CSV table of C-alpha atoms and ligand atoms in Angstrom, one decimal:
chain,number,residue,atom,x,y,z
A,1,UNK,CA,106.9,111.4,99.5
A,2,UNK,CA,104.5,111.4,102.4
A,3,UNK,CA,102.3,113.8,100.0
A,4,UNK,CA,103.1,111.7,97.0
A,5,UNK,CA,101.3,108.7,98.8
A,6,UNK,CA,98.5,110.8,100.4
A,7,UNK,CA,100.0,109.9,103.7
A,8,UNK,CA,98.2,106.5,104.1
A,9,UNK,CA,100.0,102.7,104.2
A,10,UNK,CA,100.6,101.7,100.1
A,11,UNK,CA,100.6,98.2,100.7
A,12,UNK,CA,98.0,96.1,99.0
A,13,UNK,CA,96.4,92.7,100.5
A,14,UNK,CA,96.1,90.0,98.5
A,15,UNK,CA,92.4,90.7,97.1
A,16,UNK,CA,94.0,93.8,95.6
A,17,UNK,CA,92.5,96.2,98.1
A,18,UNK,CA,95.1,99.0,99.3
A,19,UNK,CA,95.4,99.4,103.0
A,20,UNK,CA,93.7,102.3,104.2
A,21,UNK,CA,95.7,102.9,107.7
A,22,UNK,CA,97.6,106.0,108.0
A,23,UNK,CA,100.9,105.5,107.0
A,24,UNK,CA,103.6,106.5,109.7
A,25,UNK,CA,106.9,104.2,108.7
A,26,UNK,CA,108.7,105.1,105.7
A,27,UNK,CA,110.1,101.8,104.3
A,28,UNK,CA,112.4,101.1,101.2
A,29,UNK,CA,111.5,99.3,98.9
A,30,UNK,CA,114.4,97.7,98.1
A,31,UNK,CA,116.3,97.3,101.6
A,32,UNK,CA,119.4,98.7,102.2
A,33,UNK,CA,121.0,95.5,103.0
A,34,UNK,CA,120.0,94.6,99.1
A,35,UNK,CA,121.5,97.7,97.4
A,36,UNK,CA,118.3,99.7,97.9
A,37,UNK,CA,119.0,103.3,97.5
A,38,UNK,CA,117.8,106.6,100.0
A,39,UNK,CA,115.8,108.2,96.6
A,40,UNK,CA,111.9,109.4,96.4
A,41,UNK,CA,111.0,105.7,94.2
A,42,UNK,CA,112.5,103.6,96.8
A,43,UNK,CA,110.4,105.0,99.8
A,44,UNK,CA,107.1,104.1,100.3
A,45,UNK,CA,104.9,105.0,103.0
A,46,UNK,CA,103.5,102.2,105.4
A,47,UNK,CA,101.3,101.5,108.5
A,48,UNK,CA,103.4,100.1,111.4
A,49,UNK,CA,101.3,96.3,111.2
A,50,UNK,CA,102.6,95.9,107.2
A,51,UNK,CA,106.4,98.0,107.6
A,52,UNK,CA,106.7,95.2,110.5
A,53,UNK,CA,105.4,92.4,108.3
A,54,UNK,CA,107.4,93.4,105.1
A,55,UNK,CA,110.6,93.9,107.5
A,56,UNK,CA,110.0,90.3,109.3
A,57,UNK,CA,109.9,88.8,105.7
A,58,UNK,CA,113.0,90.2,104.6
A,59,UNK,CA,115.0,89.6,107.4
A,60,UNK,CA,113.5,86.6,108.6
A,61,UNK,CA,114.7,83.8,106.8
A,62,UNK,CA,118.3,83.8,107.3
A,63,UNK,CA,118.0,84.6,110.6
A,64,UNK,CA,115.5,81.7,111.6
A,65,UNK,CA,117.7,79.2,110.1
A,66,UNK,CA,120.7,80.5,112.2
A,67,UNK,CA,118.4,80.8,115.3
A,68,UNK,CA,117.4,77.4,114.8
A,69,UNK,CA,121.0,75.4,114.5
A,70,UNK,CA,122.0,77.7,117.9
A,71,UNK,CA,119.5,76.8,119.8
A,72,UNK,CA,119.5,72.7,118.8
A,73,UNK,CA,120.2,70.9,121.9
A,74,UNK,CA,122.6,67.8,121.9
A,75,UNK,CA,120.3,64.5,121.5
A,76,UNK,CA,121.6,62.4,124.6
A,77,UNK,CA,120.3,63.3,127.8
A,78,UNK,CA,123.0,63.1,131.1
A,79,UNK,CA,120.3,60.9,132.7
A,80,UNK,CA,120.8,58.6,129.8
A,81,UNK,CA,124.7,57.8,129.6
A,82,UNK,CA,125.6,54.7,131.6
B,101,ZN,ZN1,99.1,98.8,105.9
């Protein structure tokens, strides 16, 4: 798979270019979590900047949203009750 991808990231930028970084992460394309399988065409290779950008993505949302109702703060400030 590493040969298969000539060792160097897969992902593409927008403008259609392919990165050109070595590629060092193996990443599945479809993620586990999704029903993604361990096989030769889910794997791809990336650098570290896009496996970390791709995983963020994935993973990100759900986990934002849940960060985000955890951390809200009751609206009424001791200093404030009579
Ligand atoms: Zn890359």
């Amino acid at each position: 798979m590493i040969r298969r991808d000539g060792g160097v990231c897969t992902a593409l930028y927008s403008d259609g270019r392919r990165c050109e970084l070595p590629g060092t992460d193996v990443d599945h394309v479809i993620p586990h979590s999704l029903g993604g399988s361990d096989l030769l065409e889910n794997l791809q290779l990336l650098c570290p900047f896009h496996h970390r950008a791709k995983s963020s993505s994935e993973g990100g949302t759900a986990a934002a949203l849940t960060r985000k109702s955890v951390h809200r703060k009751p609206s009424t400030h001791p200093a404030l009750d009579d």
